[in-house]
Short mmCIF file of N, CA, C and O in Angstrom, two decimals:
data_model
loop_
_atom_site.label_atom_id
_atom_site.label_comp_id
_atom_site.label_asym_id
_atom_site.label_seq_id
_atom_site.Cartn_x
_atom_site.Cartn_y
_atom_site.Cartn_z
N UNK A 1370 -71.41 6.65 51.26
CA UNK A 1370 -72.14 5.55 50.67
C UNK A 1370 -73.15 6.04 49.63
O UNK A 1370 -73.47 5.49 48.58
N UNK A 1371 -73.55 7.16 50.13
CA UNK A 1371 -75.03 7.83 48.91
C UNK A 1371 -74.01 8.14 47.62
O UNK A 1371 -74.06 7.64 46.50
N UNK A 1372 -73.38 8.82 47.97
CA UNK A 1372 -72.64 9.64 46.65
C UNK A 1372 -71.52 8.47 45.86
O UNK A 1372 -71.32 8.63 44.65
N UNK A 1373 -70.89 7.44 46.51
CA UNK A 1373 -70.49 6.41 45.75
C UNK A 1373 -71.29 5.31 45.08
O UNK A 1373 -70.85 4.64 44.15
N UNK A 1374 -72.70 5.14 45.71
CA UNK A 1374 -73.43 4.52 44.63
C UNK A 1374 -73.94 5.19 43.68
O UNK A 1374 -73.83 4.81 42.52
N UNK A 1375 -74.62 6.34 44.01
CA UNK A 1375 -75.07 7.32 43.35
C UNK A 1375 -76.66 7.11 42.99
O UNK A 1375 -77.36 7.13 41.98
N UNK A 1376 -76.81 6.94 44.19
CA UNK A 1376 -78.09 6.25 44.44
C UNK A 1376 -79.92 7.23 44.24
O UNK A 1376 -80.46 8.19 44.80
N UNK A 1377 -80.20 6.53 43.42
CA UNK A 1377 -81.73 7.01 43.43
C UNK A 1377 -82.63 7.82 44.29
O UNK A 1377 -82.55 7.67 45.51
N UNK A 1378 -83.28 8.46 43.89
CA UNK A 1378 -84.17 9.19 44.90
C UNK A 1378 -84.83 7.39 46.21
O UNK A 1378 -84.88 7.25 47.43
N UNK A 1379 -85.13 6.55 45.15
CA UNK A 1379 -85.86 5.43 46.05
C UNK A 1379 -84.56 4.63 47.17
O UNK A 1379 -84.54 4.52 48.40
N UNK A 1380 -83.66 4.22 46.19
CA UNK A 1380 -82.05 3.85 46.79
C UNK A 1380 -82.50 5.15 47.95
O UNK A 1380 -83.62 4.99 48.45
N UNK A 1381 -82.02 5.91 48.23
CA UNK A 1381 -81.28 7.01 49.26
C UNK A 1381 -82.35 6.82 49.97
O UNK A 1381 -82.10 6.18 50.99
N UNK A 1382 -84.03 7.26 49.80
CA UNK A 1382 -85.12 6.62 50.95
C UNK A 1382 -84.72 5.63 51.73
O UNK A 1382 -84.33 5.71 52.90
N UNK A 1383 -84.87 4.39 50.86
CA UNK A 1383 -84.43 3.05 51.67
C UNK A 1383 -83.38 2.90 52.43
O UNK A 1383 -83.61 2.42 53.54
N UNK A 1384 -81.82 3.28 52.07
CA UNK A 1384 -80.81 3.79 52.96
C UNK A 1384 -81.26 4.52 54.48
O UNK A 1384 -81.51 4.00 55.57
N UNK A 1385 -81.24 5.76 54.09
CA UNK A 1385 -81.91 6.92 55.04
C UNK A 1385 -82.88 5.94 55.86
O UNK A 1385 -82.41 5.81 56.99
N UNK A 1386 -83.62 5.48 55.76
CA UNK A 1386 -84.61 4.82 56.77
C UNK A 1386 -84.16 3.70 57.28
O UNK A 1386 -84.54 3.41 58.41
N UNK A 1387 -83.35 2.90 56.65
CA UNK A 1387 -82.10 2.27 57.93
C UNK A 1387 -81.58 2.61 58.46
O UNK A 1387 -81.35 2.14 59.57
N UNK A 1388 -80.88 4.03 57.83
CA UNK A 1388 -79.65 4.35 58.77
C UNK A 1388 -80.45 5.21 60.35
O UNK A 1388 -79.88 5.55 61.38
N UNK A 1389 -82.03 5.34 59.94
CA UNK A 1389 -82.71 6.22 61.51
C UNK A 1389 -83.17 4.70 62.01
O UNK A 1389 -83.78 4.89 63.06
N UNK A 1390 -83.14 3.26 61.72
CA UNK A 1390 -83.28 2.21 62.67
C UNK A 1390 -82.19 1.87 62.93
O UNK A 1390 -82.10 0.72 63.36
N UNK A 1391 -81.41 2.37 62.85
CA UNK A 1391 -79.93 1.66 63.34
C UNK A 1391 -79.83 2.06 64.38
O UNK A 1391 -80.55 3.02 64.65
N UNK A 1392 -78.84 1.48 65.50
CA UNK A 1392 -78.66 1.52 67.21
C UNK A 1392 -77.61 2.89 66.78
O UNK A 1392 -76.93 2.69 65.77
N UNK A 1393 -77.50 3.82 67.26
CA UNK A 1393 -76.87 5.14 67.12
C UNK A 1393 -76.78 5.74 65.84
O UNK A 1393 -75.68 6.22 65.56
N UNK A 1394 -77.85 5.83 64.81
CA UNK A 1394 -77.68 6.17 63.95
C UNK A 1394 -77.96 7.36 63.75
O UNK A 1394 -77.43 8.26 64.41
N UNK A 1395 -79.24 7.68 62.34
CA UNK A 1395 -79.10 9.32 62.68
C UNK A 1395 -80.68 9.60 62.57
O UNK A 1395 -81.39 8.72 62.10
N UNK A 1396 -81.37 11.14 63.11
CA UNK A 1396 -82.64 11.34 63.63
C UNK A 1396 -83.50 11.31 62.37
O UNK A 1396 -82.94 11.01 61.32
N UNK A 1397 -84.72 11.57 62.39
CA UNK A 1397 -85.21 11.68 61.11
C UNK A 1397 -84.92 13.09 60.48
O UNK A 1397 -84.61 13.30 59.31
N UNK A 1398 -85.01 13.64 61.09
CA UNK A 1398 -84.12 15.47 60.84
C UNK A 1398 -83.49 15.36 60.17
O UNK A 1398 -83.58 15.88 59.07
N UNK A 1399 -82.40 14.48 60.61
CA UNK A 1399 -81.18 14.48 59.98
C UNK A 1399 -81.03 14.12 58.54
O UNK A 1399 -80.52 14.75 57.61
N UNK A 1400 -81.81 12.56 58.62
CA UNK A 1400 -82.23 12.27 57.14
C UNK A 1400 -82.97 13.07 56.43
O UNK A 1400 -82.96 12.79 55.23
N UNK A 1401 -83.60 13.96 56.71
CA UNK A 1401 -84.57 14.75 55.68
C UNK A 1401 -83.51 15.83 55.40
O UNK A 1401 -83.45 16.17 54.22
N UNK A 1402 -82.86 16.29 56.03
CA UNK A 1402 -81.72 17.42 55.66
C UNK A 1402 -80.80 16.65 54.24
O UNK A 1402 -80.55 16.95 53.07
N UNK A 1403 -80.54 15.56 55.16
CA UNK A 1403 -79.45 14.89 54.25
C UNK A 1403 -80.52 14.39 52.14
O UNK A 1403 -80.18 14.48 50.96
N UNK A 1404 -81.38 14.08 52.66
CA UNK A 1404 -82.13 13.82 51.67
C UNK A 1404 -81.96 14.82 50.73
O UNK A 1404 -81.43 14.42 49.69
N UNK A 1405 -82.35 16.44 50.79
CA UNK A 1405 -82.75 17.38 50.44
C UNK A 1405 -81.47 18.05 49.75
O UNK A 1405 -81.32 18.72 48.73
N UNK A 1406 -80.49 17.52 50.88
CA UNK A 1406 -79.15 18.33 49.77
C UNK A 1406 -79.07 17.25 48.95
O UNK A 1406 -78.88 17.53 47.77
N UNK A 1407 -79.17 15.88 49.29
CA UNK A 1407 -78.48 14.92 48.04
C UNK A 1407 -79.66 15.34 46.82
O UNK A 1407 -79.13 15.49 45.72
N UNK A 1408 -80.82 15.50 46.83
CA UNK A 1408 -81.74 16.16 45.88
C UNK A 1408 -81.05 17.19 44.59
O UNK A 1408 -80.86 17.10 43.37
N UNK A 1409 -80.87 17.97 45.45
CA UNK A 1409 -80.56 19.50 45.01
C UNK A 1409 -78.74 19.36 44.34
O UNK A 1409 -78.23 20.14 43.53
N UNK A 1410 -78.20 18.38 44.87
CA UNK A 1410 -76.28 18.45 44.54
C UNK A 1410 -76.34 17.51 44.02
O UNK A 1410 -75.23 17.54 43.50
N UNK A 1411 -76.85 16.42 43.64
CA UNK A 1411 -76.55 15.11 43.18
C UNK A 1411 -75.50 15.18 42.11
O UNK A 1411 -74.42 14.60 42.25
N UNK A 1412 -75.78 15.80 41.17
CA UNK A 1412 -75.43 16.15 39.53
C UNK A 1412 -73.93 16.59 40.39
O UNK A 1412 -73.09 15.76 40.06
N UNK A 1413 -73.61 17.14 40.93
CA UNK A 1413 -72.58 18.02 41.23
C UNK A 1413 -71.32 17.59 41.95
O UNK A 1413 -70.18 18.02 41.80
N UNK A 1414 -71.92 16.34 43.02
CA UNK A 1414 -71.34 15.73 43.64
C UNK A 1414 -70.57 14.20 42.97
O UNK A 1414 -69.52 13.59 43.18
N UNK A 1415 -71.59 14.04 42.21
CA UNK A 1415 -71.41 13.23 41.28
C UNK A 1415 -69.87 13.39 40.44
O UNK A 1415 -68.81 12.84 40.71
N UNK A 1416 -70.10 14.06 39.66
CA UNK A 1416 -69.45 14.58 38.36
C UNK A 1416 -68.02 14.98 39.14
O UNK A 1416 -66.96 14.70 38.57
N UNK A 1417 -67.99 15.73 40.63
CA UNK A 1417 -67.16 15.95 41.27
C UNK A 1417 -66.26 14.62 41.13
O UNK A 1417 -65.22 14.51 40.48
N UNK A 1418 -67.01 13.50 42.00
CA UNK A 1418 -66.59 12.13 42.17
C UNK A 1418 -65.64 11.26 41.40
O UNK A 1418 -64.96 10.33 41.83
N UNK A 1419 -65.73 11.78 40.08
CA UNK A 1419 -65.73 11.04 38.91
C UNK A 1419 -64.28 12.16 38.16
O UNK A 1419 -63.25 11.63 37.75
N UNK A 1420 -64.44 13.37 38.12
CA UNK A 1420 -63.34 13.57 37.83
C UNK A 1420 -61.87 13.62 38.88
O UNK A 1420 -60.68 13.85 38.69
N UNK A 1421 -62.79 13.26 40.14
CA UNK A 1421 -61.52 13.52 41.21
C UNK A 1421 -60.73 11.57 41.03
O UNK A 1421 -59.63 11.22 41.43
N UNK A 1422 -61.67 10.77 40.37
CA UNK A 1422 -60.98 9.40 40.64
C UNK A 1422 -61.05 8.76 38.60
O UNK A 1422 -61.41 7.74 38.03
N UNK A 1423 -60.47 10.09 38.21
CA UNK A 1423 -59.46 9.41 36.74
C UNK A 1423 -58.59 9.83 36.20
O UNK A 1423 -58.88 10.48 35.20
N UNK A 1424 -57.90 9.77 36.36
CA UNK A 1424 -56.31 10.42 35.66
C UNK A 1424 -56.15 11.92 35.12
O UNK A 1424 -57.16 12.59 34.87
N UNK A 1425 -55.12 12.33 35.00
CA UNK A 1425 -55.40 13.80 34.03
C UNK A 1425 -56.10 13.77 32.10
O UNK A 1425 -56.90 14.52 31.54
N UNK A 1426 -55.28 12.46 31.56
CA UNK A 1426 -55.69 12.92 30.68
C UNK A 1426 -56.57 11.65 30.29
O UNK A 1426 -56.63 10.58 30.89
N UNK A 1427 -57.36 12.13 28.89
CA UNK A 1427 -58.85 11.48 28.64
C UNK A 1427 -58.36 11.56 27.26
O UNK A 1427 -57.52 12.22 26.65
N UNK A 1428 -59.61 10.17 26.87
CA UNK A 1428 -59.54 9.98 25.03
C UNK A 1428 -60.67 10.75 24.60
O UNK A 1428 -61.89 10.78 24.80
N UNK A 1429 -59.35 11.65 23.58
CA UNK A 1429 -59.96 12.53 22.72
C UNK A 1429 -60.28 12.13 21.55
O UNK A 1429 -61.24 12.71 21.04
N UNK A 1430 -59.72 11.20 20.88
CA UNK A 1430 -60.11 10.66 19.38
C UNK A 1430 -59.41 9.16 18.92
O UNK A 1430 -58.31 8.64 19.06
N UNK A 1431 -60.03 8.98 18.64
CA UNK A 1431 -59.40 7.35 18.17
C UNK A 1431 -59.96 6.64 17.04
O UNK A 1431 -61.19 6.53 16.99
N UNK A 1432 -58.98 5.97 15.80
CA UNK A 1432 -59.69 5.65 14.92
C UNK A 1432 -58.65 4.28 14.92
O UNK A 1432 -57.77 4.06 15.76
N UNK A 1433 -58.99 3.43 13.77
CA UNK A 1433 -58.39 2.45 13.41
C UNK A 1433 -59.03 1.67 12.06
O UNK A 1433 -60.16 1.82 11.60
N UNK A 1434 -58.10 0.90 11.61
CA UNK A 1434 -58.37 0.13 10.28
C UNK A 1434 -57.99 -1.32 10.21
O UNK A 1434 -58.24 -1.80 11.32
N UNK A 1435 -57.62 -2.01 9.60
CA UNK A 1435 -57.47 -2.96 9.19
C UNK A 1435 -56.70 -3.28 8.09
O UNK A 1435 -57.37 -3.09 7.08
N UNK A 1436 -55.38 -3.74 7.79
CA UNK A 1436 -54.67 -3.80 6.76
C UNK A 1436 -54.57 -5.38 6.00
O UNK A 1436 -54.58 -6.33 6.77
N UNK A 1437 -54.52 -5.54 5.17
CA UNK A 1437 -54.48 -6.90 4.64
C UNK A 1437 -53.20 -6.76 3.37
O UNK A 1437 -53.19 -6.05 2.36
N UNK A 1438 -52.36 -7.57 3.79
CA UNK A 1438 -51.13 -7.57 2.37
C UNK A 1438 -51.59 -8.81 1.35
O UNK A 1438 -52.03 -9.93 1.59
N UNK A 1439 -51.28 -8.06 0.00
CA UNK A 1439 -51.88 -8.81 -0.59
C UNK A 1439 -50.64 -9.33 -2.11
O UNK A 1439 -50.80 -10.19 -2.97
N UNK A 1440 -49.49 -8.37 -1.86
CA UNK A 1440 -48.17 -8.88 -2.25
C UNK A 1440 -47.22 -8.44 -1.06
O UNK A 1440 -46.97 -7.50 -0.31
N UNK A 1441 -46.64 -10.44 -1.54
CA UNK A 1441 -45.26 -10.42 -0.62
C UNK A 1441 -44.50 -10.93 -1.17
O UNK A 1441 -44.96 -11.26 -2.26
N UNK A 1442 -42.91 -11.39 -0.98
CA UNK A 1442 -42.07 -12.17 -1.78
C UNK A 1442 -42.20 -13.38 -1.34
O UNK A 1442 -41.68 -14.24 -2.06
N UNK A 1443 -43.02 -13.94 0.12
CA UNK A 1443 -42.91 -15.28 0.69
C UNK A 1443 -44.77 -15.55 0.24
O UNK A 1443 -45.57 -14.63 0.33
N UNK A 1444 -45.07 -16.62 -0.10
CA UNK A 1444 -47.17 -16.01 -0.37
C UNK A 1444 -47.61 -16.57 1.38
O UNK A 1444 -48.64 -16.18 1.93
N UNK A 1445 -46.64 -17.48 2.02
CA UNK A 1445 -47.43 -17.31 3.49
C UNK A 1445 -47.73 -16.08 4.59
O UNK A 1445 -48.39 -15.97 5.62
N UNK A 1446 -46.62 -14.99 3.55
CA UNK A 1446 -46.91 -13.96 4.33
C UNK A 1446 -48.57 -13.22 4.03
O UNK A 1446 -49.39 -12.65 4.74
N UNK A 1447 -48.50 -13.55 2.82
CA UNK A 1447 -50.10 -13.49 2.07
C UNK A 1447 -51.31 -13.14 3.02
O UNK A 1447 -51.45 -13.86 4.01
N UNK A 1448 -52.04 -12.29 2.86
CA UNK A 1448 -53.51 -12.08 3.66
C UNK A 1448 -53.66 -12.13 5.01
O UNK A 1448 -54.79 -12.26 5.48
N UNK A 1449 -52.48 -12.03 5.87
CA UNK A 1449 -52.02 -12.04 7.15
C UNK A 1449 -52.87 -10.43 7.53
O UNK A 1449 -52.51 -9.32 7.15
N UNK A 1450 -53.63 -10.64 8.08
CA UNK A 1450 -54.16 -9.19 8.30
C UNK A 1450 -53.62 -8.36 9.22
O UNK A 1450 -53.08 -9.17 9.98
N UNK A 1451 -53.37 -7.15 9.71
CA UNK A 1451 -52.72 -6.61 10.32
C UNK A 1451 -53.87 -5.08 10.83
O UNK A 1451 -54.63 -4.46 10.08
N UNK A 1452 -53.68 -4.93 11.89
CA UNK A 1452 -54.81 -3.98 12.54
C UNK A 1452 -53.98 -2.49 13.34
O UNK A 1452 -53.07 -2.67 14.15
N UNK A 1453 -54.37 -1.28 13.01
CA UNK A 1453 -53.40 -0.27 13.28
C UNK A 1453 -54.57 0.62 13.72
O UNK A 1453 -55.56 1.15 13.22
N UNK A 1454 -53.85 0.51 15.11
CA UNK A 1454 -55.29 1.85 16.69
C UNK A 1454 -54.43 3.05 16.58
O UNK A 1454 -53.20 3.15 16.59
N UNK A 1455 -55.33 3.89 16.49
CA UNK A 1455 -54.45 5.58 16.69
C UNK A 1455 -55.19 5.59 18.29
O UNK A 1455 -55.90 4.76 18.86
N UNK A 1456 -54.73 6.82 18.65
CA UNK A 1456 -55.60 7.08 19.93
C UNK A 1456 -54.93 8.23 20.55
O UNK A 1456 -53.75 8.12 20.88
N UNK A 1457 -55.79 9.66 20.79
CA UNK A 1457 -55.24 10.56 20.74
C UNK A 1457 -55.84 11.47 21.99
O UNK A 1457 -56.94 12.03 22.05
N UNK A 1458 -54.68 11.45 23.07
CA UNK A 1458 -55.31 11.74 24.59
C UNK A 1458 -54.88 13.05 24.61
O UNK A 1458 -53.98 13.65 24.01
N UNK A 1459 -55.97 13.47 25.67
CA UNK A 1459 -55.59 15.16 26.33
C UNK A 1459 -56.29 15.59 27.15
O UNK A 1459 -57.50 15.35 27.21
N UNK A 1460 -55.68 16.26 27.90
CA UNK A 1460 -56.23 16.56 29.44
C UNK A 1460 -57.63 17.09 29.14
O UNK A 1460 -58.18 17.76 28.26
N UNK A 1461 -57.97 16.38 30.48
CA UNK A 1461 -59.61 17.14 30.57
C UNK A 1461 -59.65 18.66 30.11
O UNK A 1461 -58.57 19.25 30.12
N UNK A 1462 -60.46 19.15 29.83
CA UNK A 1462 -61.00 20.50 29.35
C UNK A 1462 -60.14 21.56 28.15
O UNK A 1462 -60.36 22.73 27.87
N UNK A 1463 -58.91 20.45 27.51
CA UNK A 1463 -58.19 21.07 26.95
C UNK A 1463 -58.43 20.25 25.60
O UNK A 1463 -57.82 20.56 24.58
#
């Protein structure tokens, strides 16, 4: 629950101090342990999180324009605008 919200030093307090009023939950020990690594790993656990839940490959570059014809042999084909996406993927770290 901490590491999927990705919750605040104040978030994870407020958590942590429910989860030691809860009927079998956990000691205050426990929460201060748990506190102290989520402190110190956050960044790590995080970033973990995030590349373990998106695909292999990622957008590397992408541009696009806008085309407008401005001769045709029909004129309703006339000023019909037309829109052209590049988009150019590749695996993480490559």
């Amino acid at each position: 629950s901490i590491a999927s919200a990705d919750m605040d030093l104040n978030q994870l307090e407020a958590f942590l101090t429910a989860q030691t009023k809860k009927q079998g939950g956990i000691t205050s020990d426990q929460a201060a342990v748990i506190a102290k690594f989520w402190k110190n790993h956050r960044t790590q656990i995080h970033e973990s999180l995030i590349s373990q839940s998106r695909w292999d490959h990622g957008l590397k570059n992408m541009s696009w324009r806008v085309d407008v014809k401005s001769q045709l042999r029909h004129i309703e084909q006339m000023n019909t605008p037309v829109a052209i996406v590049e988009m150019e993927l590749g695996k993480t770290g490559q």
